[in-house]
GROMACS .gro file of C-alpha atoms in nm:
model
  377
    1MET     CA    1   0.020   2.201   5.692
    2LYS     CA    2  -0.076   1.838   5.672
    3ASN     CA    3  -0.134   1.588   5.399
    4LEU     CA    4  -0.496   1.542   5.299
    5HIS     CA    5  -0.476   1.173   5.217
    6GLY     CA    6  -0.569   0.924   5.484
    7SER     CA    7  -0.810   1.169   5.647
    8PHE     CA    8  -1.110   0.941   5.605
    9LEU     CA    9  -1.178   0.571   5.657
   10PRO     CA   10  -1.444   0.456   5.410
   11VAL     CA   11  -1.623   0.124   5.431
   12LEU     CA   12  -1.794  -0.030   5.130
   13ALA     CA   13  -2.086  -0.269   5.174
   14ALA     CA   14  -2.266  -0.460   4.899
   15ILE     CA   15  -2.609  -0.624   4.872
   16LEU     CA   16  -2.757  -0.801   4.571
   17MET     CA   17  -3.130  -0.851   4.502
   18TRP     CA   18  -3.368  -0.897   4.212
   19GLY     CA   19  -3.677  -0.694   4.140
   20ALA     CA   20  -3.920  -0.579   3.874
   21ALA     CA   21  -3.762  -0.379   3.595
   22GLY     CA   22  -3.759  -0.348   3.217
   23ALA     CA   23  -3.759  -0.656   2.997
   24ALA     CA   24  -3.434  -0.847   2.968
   25SER     CA   25  -3.239  -0.772   2.655
   26GLY     CA   26  -3.079  -1.013   2.413
   27ASP     CA   27  -2.748  -0.823   2.423
   28GLU     CA   28  -2.442  -1.029   2.511
   29SER     CA   29  -2.349  -0.805   2.804
   30PRO     CA   30  -2.582  -0.839   3.104
   31PHE     CA   31  -2.498  -0.486   3.220
   32LYS     CA   32  -2.776  -0.230   3.198
   33SER     CA   33  -2.694   0.069   3.422
   34ALA     CA   34  -2.508   0.207   3.721
   35THR     CA   35  -2.688   0.475   3.920
   36PHE     CA   36  -2.567   0.688   4.211
   37CYS     CA   37  -2.837   0.766   4.461
   38HIS     CA   38  -2.914   0.880   4.814
   39GLY     CA   39  -3.064   0.544   4.910
   40LEU     CA   40  -3.163   0.198   4.790
   41LEU     CA   41  -3.499   0.026   4.772
   42ASP     CA   42  -3.538  -0.321   4.922
   43SER     CA   43  -3.470  -0.458   4.574
   44GLN     CA   44  -3.140  -0.257   4.570
   45ALA     CA   45  -3.280  -0.047   4.286
   46PRO     CA   46  -3.188   0.323   4.313
   47LYS     CA   47  -3.389   0.561   4.532
   48ASP     CA   48  -3.350   0.937   4.485
   49LYS     CA   49  -3.091   0.952   4.204
   50ALA     CA   50  -2.786   1.173   4.262
   51GLU     CA   51  -2.480   1.309   4.083
   52ALA     CA   52  -2.324   1.472   4.389
   53PHE     CA   53  -2.310   1.419   4.765
   54TYR     CA   54  -2.224   1.629   5.067
   55PRO     CA   55  -1.905   1.537   5.256
   56ASP     CA   56  -2.088   1.367   5.543
   57GLU     CA   57  -2.332   1.167   5.325
   58THR     CA   58  -2.321   0.794   5.251
   59ILE     CA   59  -2.258   0.720   4.881
   60TYR     CA   60  -2.500   0.469   4.729
   61LEU     CA   61  -2.458   0.295   4.394
   62SER     CA   62  -2.709   0.062   4.228
   63VAL     CA   63  -2.582  -0.163   3.947
   64GLU     CA   64  -2.852  -0.317   3.729
   65LEU     CA   65  -2.799  -0.640   3.532
   66LYS     CA   66  -3.038  -0.763   3.265
   67GLY     CA   67  -3.242  -1.064   3.369
   68ARG     CA   68  -3.122  -1.302   3.640
   69PRO     CA   69  -2.769  -1.425   3.563
   70LYS     CA   70  -2.703  -1.763   3.726
   71THR     CA   71  -2.331  -1.701   3.776
   72GLY     CA   72  -2.095  -1.407   3.807
   73LYS     CA   73  -1.946  -1.169   4.062
   74VAL     CA   74  -2.019  -0.798   4.052
   75ALA     CA   75  -1.742  -0.589   4.208
   76THR     CA   76  -1.706  -0.216   4.267
   77GLN     CA   77  -1.400  -0.011   4.356
   78PHE     CA   78  -1.448   0.345   4.482
   79LEU     CA   79  -1.156   0.572   4.390
   80PHE     CA   80  -1.039   0.911   4.514
   81ARG     CA   81  -0.819   1.035   4.230
   82ASP     CA   82  -0.646   0.712   4.128
   83ASN     CA   83  -0.638   0.562   4.476
   84VAL     CA   84  -0.877   0.283   4.576
   85ILE     CA   85  -1.046   0.382   4.903
   86ALA     CA   86  -1.291   0.091   4.930
   87GLU     CA   87  -1.404  -0.215   4.736
   88ALA     CA   88  -1.659  -0.496   4.763
   89GLU     CA   89  -1.817  -0.767   4.553
   90VAL     CA   90  -2.135  -0.976   4.543
   91ASP     CA   91  -2.207  -1.315   4.385
   92VAL     CA   92  -2.517  -1.320   4.164
   93ALA     CA   93  -2.547  -1.695   4.216
   94ALA     CA   94  -2.622  -1.636   4.586
   95VAL     CA   95  -2.944  -1.452   4.506
   96ASN     CA   96  -3.051  -1.615   4.178
   97LYS     CA   97  -2.986  -1.976   4.275
   98GLY     CA   98  -3.287  -2.190   4.198
   99ILE     CA   99  -3.484  -1.906   4.038
  100LEU     CA  100  -3.581  -1.947   3.673
  101LEU     CA  101  -3.505  -1.651   3.446
  102SER     CA  102  -3.822  -1.449   3.410
  103ALA     CA  103  -3.876  -1.188   3.139
  104GLY     CA  104  -3.948  -0.848   3.288
  105GLN     CA  105  -3.727  -0.888   3.594
  106ASN     CA  106  -3.366  -0.778   3.637
  107THR     CA  107  -3.099  -0.814   3.905
  108PHE     CA  108  -2.972  -0.524   4.117
  109ALA     CA  109  -2.643  -0.506   4.309
  110GLY     CA  110  -2.641  -0.235   4.575
  111PHE     CA  111  -2.322  -0.078   4.715
  112ASN     CA  112  -2.287   0.184   4.987
  113LEU     CA  113  -1.977   0.375   5.091
  114THR     CA  114  -1.971   0.490   5.453
  115HIS     CA  115  -1.695   0.688   5.625
  116ASP     CA  116  -1.605   0.811   5.974
  117GLN     CA  117  -1.475   1.149   5.858
  118PRO     CA  118  -1.616   1.389   5.595
  119LEU     CA  119  -1.503   1.310   5.242
  120PRO     CA  120  -1.278   1.566   5.071
  121VAL     CA  121  -1.466   1.803   4.842
  122GLY     CA  122  -1.410   1.773   4.467
  123ASP     CA  123  -1.469   1.609   4.131
  124CYS     CA  124  -1.197   1.351   4.190
  125TYR     CA  125  -1.416   1.045   4.256
  126SER     CA  126  -1.521   0.747   4.047
  127ALA     CA  127  -1.656   0.397   4.084
  128VAL     CA  128  -1.513   0.117   3.870
  129VAL     CA  129  -1.762  -0.169   3.820
  130THR     CA  130  -1.663  -0.513   3.695
  131LEU     CA  131  -1.835  -0.846   3.631
  132ASP     CA  132  -1.609  -1.148   3.676
  133GLY     CA  133  -1.312  -0.914   3.648
  134GLN     CA  134  -1.425  -0.766   3.316
  135PRO     CA  135  -1.492  -0.390   3.321
  136LEU     CA  136  -1.852  -0.274   3.292
  137GLY     CA  137  -1.763   0.093   3.318
  138THR     CA  138  -1.613   0.378   3.521
  139PHE     CA  139  -1.868   0.616   3.671
  140PRO     CA  140  -1.767   0.955   3.809
  141PHE     CA  141  -1.934   1.140   4.095
  142ARG     CA  142  -1.847   1.444   4.302
  143VAL     CA  143  -1.856   1.559   4.661
  144SER     CA  144  -2.000   1.910   4.691
  145PRO     CA  145  -1.896   2.169   4.951
  146PRO     CA  146  -2.108   2.178   5.267
  147LYS     CA  147  -2.432   2.378   5.239
  148ASP     CA  148  -2.298   2.672   5.442
  149ALA     CA  149  -1.962   2.693   5.258
  150ILE     CA  150  -1.874   3.015   5.076
  151VAL     CA  151  -1.752   3.003   4.715
  152SER     CA  152  -1.378   2.933   4.697
  153GLU     CA  153  -1.174   3.155   4.466
  154LEU     CA  154  -0.804   3.216   4.415
  155LYS     CA  155  -0.715   3.587   4.431
  156SER     CA  156  -0.336   3.601   4.383
  157VAL     CA  157  -0.014   3.397   4.395
  158THR     CA  158   0.352   3.491   4.443
  159LEU     CA  159   0.685   3.310   4.422
  160SER     CA  160   0.959   3.437   4.652
  161LYS     CA  161   1.268   3.337   4.848
  162GLY     CA  162   1.113   3.401   5.187
  163LEU     CA  163   0.860   3.576   5.411
  164ASP     CA  164   0.902   3.860   5.658
  165ASP     CA  165   0.783   3.861   6.020
  166LYS     CA  166   0.433   3.949   5.896
  167ASN     CA  167   0.435   3.655   5.652
  168GLN     CA  168   0.464   3.887   5.354
  169PRO     CA  169   0.678   3.770   5.056
  170VAL     CA  170   1.034   3.907   5.034
  171ASP     CA  171   1.275   3.869   4.739
  172VAL     CA  172   0.989   3.812   4.494
  173THR     CA  173   1.141   3.642   4.188
  174ARG     CA  174   1.114   3.369   3.927
  175GLU     CA  175   1.485   3.288   3.934
  176PHE     CA  176   1.642   3.088   4.216
  177ASP     CA  177   1.971   2.920   4.305
  178THR     CA  178   2.006   2.549   4.369
  179LYS     CA  179   2.000   2.587   4.750
  180ASP     CA  180   1.717   2.843   4.766
  181LYS     CA  181   1.390   2.755   4.931
  182VAL     CA  182   1.108   2.843   4.689
  183VAL     CA  183   0.807   2.992   4.867
  184PHE     CA  184   0.467   2.970   4.695
  185SER     CA  185   0.223   3.204   4.871
  186GLY     CA  186  -0.109   3.361   4.787
  187ILE     CA  187  -0.450   3.493   4.887
  188ALA     CA  188  -0.783   3.317   4.837
  189ASP     CA  189  -1.141   3.301   4.954
  190LEU     CA  190  -1.168   2.950   5.093
  191GLY     CA  191  -1.494   2.785   5.187
  192LEU     CA  192  -1.557   2.530   5.459
  193GLY     CA  193  -1.425   2.192   5.346
  194THR     CA  194  -1.213   2.331   5.063
  195TRP     CA  195  -0.863   2.184   5.030
  196ILE     CA  196  -0.569   2.327   4.845
  197GLU     CA  197  -0.258   2.139   4.745
  198VAL     CA  198   0.073   2.233   4.585
  199GLY     CA  199   0.291   1.998   4.382
  200TRP     CA  200   0.639   2.069   4.245
  201VAL     CA  201   0.715   1.952   3.889
  202LEU     CA  202   1.083   1.903   3.808
  203GLY     CA  203   1.188   1.794   3.462
  204GLY     CA  204   0.831   1.692   3.385
  205MET     CA  205   0.795   1.478   3.698
  206THR     CA  206   0.625   1.564   4.027
  207ASP     CA  207   0.855   1.535   4.326
  208SER     CA  208   0.623   1.356   4.568
  209GLU     CA  209   0.829   1.464   4.870
  210GLY     CA  210   0.719   1.823   4.820
  211THR     CA  211   0.343   1.769   4.785
  212ARG     CA  212   0.151   1.934   5.071
  213SER     CA  213  -0.215   2.021   5.132
  214ILE     CA  214  -0.437   2.198   5.381
  215THR     CA  215  -0.813   2.166   5.443
  216LEU     CA  216  -1.031   2.453   5.568
  217LYS     CA  217  -1.242   2.390   5.877
  218GLU     CA  218  -1.427   2.721   5.844
  219ASN     CA  219  -1.509   2.986   5.583
  220LYS     CA  220  -1.231   3.238   5.531
  221THR     CA  221  -1.225   3.538   5.296
  222GLY     CA  222  -0.894   3.692   5.192
  223CYS     CA  223  -0.715   3.396   5.350
  224PRO     CA  224  -0.333   3.392   5.312
  225PHE     CA  225  -0.164   3.059   5.243
  226ARG     CA  226   0.193   2.951   5.183
  227PHE     CA  227   0.391   2.644   5.085
  228SER     CA  228   0.768   2.607   5.048
  229PHE     CA  229   1.006   2.342   4.921
  230ILE     CA  230   1.367   2.258   4.840
  231PRO     CA  231   1.440   1.909   4.701
  232ASN     CA  232   1.680   1.666   4.861
  233GLY     CA  233   2.015   1.756   4.703
  234GLY     CA  234   1.902   2.100   4.590
  235TRP     CA  235   1.719   2.227   4.285
  236PRO     CA  236   1.849   2.097   3.950
  237ALA     CA  237   1.916   2.343   3.670
  238GLY     CA  238   1.627   2.420   3.434
  239THR     CA  239   1.270   2.544   3.435
  240HIS     CA  240   1.033   2.391   3.689
  241GLU     CA  241   0.672   2.448   3.798
  242ALA     CA  242   0.470   2.490   4.116
  243VAL     CA  243   0.115   2.366   4.058
  244LEU     CA  244  -0.173   2.467   4.287
  245LEU     CA  245  -0.489   2.257   4.307
  246MET     CA  246  -0.815   2.361   4.470
  247ASN     CA  247  -1.050   2.072   4.547
  248GLY     CA  248  -0.854   1.865   4.298
  249ARG     CA  249  -0.873   2.118   4.012
  250GLU     CA  250  -0.570   2.305   3.886
  251VAL     CA  251  -0.604   2.678   3.954
  252SER     CA  252  -0.245   2.799   3.907
  253ARG     CA  253   0.075   2.677   3.740
  254GLU     CA  254   0.375   2.898   3.810
  255LYS     CA  255   0.706   2.853   3.627
  256PHE     CA  256   1.045   2.937   3.778
  257THR     CA  257   1.408   2.887   3.673
  258ILE     CA  258   1.717   2.746   3.843
  259LYS     CA  259   2.030   2.867   3.665
  260ASN     CA  260   2.318   2.734   3.874
  261GLY     CA  261   2.202   2.388   3.981
  262PRO     CA  262   2.331   2.046   3.879
  263ALA     CA  263   2.191   1.877   3.569
  264LEU     CA  264   1.885   1.664   3.641
  265THR     CA  265   1.905   1.301   3.541
  266GLN     CA  266   1.665   1.009   3.582
  267THR     CA  267   1.934   0.740   3.550
  268VAL     CA  268   2.065   0.620   3.886
  269GLU     CA  269   2.446   0.604   3.913
  270THR     CA  270   2.606   0.523   4.246
  271THR     CA  271   2.945   0.628   4.386
  272SER     CA  272   2.960   0.449   4.723
  273PHE     CA  273   2.780   0.196   4.941
  274LYS     CA  274   2.760   0.130   5.314
  275LEU     CA  275   2.588  -0.097   5.564
  276SER     CA  276   2.472   0.051   5.893
  277SER     CA  277   2.336  -0.080   6.221
  278ASP     CA  278   2.025   0.082   6.363
  279ASP     CA  279   2.049   0.399   6.572
  280GLY     CA  280   1.767   0.281   6.800
  281ARG     CA  281   1.518   0.518   6.639
  282GLY     CA  282   1.472   0.340   6.308
  283GLY     CA  283   1.749   0.528   6.126
  284PRO     CA  284   2.100   0.429   6.015
  285GLY     CA  285   2.362   0.442   6.290
  286THR     CA  286   2.719   0.310   6.295
  287THR     CA  287   2.870   0.193   5.965
  288VAL     CA  288   2.948  -0.180   5.977
  289SER     CA  289   3.115  -0.437   5.752
  290ALA     CA  290   2.885  -0.721   5.869
  291PHE     CA  291   2.581  -0.777   6.089
  292THR     CA  292   2.517  -1.009   6.383
  293PRO     CA  293   2.213  -1.230   6.458
  294GLN     CA  294   2.123  -0.975   6.728
  295ASP     CA  295   2.069  -0.698   6.469
  296LYS     CA  296   1.694  -0.665   6.420
  297VAL     CA  297   1.705  -0.361   6.185
  298LEU     CA  298   1.956  -0.355   5.898
  299HIS     CA  299   2.030  -0.053   5.680
  300ALA     CA  300   2.192  -0.038   5.334
  301GLY     CA  301   2.253   0.285   5.145
  302TRP     CA  302   2.408   0.427   4.830
  303GLU     CA  303   2.542   0.774   4.751
  304LEU     CA  304   2.450   0.892   4.402
  305LYS     CA  305   2.680   1.052   4.147
  306GLN     CA  306   2.448   1.355   4.119
  307PRO     CA  307   2.099   1.460   4.229
  308THR     CA  308   1.863   1.224   4.050
  309MET     CA  309   1.488   1.220   3.995
  310VAL     CA  310   1.460   0.863   4.115
  311LYS     CA  311   1.191   0.655   3.945
  312GLY     CA  312   1.123   0.282   3.927
  313ILE     CA  313   1.354   0.191   4.217
  314ARG     CA  314   1.331  -0.153   4.376
  315PHE     CA  315   1.548  -0.311   4.648
  316VAL     CA  316   1.583  -0.688   4.686
  317TRP     CA  317   1.727  -0.862   4.995
  318THR     CA  318   1.833  -1.224   4.933
  319ALA     CA  319   1.967  -1.504   5.155
  320ILE     CA  320   2.245  -1.657   4.943
  321GLU     CA  321   2.327  -1.929   5.194
  322ALA     CA  322   2.202  -1.894   5.550
  323GLY     CA  323   2.060  -2.173   5.762
  324SER     CA  324   1.833  -2.379   5.536
  325ALA     CA  325   1.781  -2.091   5.291
  326LYS     CA  326   1.961  -2.085   4.959
  327ASP     CA  327   1.917  -1.805   4.701
  328GLN     CA  328   1.590  -1.710   4.869
  329VAL     CA  329   1.442  -1.361   4.840
  330ILE     CA  330   1.352  -1.250   5.192
  331ALA     CA  331   1.229  -0.894   5.131
  332THR     CA  332   1.168  -0.631   4.863
  333ALA     CA  333   1.100  -0.258   4.887
  334THR     CA  334   1.038   0.046   4.667
  335ILE     CA  335   1.066   0.423   4.714
  336PRO     CA  336   0.849   0.704   4.570
  337SER     CA  337   0.958   0.912   4.272
  338THR     CA  338   1.149   1.208   4.410
  339ILE     CA  339   1.489   1.378   4.387
  340HIS     CA  340   1.765   1.202   4.580
  341GLN     CA  341   2.134   1.257   4.643
  342SER     CA  342   2.142   0.924   4.825
  343ILE     CA  343   1.901   0.632   4.856
  344SER     CA  344   1.866   0.364   5.120
  345THR     CA  345   1.664   0.063   5.224
  346THR     CA  346   1.591  -0.100   5.560
  347LEU     CA  347   1.532  -0.464   5.646
  348LYS     CA  348   1.347  -0.543   5.967
  349ALA     CA  349   1.406  -0.896   6.097
  350LYS     CA  350   1.190  -0.963   6.404
  351ASN     CA  351   1.412  -1.243   6.529
  352GLY     CA  352   1.732  -1.135   6.357
  353LEU     CA  353   1.894  -1.310   6.062
  354PRO     CA  354   2.071  -1.645   6.091
  355LYS     CA  355   2.445  -1.657   6.035
  356GLY     CA  356   2.536  -1.681   5.671
  357LYS     CA  357   2.580  -1.497   5.344
  358PHE     CA  358   2.331  -1.245   5.206
  359LYS     CA  359   2.306  -0.976   4.938
  360VAL     CA  360   2.112  -0.656   4.880
  361GLU     CA  361   2.046  -0.535   4.525
  362LEU     CA  362   1.938  -0.203   4.379
  363PHE     CA  363   1.730  -0.211   4.060
  364GLN     CA  364   1.597   0.073   3.845
  365ASP     CA  365   1.307  -0.074   3.649
  366GLU     CA  366   1.462  -0.407   3.539
  367ARG     CA  367   1.823  -0.280   3.533
  368LEU     CA  368   2.056  -0.395   3.811
  369VAL     CA  369   2.231  -0.079   3.928
  370ASP     CA  370   2.435  -0.238   4.206
  371GLY     CA  371   2.442  -0.549   4.420
  372ARG     CA  372   2.644  -0.606   4.738
  373THR     CA  373   2.702  -0.919   4.944
  374PHE     CA  374   2.738  -0.915   5.322
  375GLU     CA  375   2.757  -1.159   5.607
  376VAL     CA  376   2.579  -1.215   5.934
  377LYS     CA  377   2.845  -1.345   6.176
   0.00000   0.00000   0.00000
C-alpha cells in the first residue's frame, strides 16, 4: 500500500488578456466571475464551461475582471484537499498599460493546470483566487472517474486482530490491548482510478503516521482490502476510530476501545536526553557527550514520560559562541502530529560545525520543554 500524495506533478500557467464582455460595473470590487472550462479563447474568456474534469484532462480557469484595471496582480492557487499543488499570478498592468478604460470591455486572466500523471478522483479540489493578495473567492471543482470506471461502493468492513493465510479476519473484535495491531479490512467494488484511505483518530486527533491509501489501476468487483496500524508506543487507553475515505469522502467510521493502555496526553514531558553521532545511514548511532568538526550529521533525542500525541513541536539549534557566530539560530525543524514515546531531531552540517558552544531546544507551541547545551571540540 502506498501513499497517494505526491503521485502527480501539476504545473500552473497563467495568461491575461482583455476582450469584449458586459459593461463595466460601478462596484468597488473589479471581480466579476471565475469559470472552469475545457479551454480558453484567445481573449482568455472561457470556452466550453465545466464543473468536472477527467483525471487526464488539463484544468482551465478563466477569471473575469470588470473593465481594464491599470494595476493589480491576479493570483490563483489550486488545492487538493488543503494542500497547494500549483500556483501562478499575472499582472494586469502588463496587458492594460497604455490602454484607456473602455465601457463594454473587461479583462480576463486565464490559468491552466497541467500534470504528468492522472489527477486523483474526487471532490477535494478548489481554486483560491486573489487580487493583490485580497481574496476574490474559493471555487470548487471535481475530478470524475475515468469514462470506463465502474461505480465504486463499499460492501462491508471488519475490525480484527489479524488475518489468516487466506487473508480472512481472525479474532474479530472492537476491544484491543495496547500492543495489539488493529486490522481494518473490508470488501468493496472499486472502479478504475478510485482511491481509498484509512486514518486513525486517537483522542480526537488523527495520527498521521498511520494514514495509508491505495489507488485502483483497474476495475475490481468484490475487491478485498486491508489496512493495519499500531502507534509508536502502543495504543493509549480510551475509545478511538478508524476512518475510511473513498475518493476523499468518508464512507465508514469504526469505533474501537483500548482498555489496558497508558493514558493519552498531549503535553510533552521528557525524562532523558542524549546526543548521538550518525550511524552512516542517516540514523542515530553511538551516544556522545560532544561532537567534533568532522561530524556532518548530528542527532539529539528525548525520551518521553509516557506515550504522547505530539502536536506543535519545534526544534531550534543555536550557535551560542562558535567562530564568529554568537547566539545565532542555525536551524529549526518540526515533526508531524503523531503518537511518540520518544522524539528526536537531526542537524545536517555540510562542512561540519566549527568548534564552540551550541544548544538544541525543544518547544511545544511557544513553551520551552527542554534545552541542552553541547560542545563541538
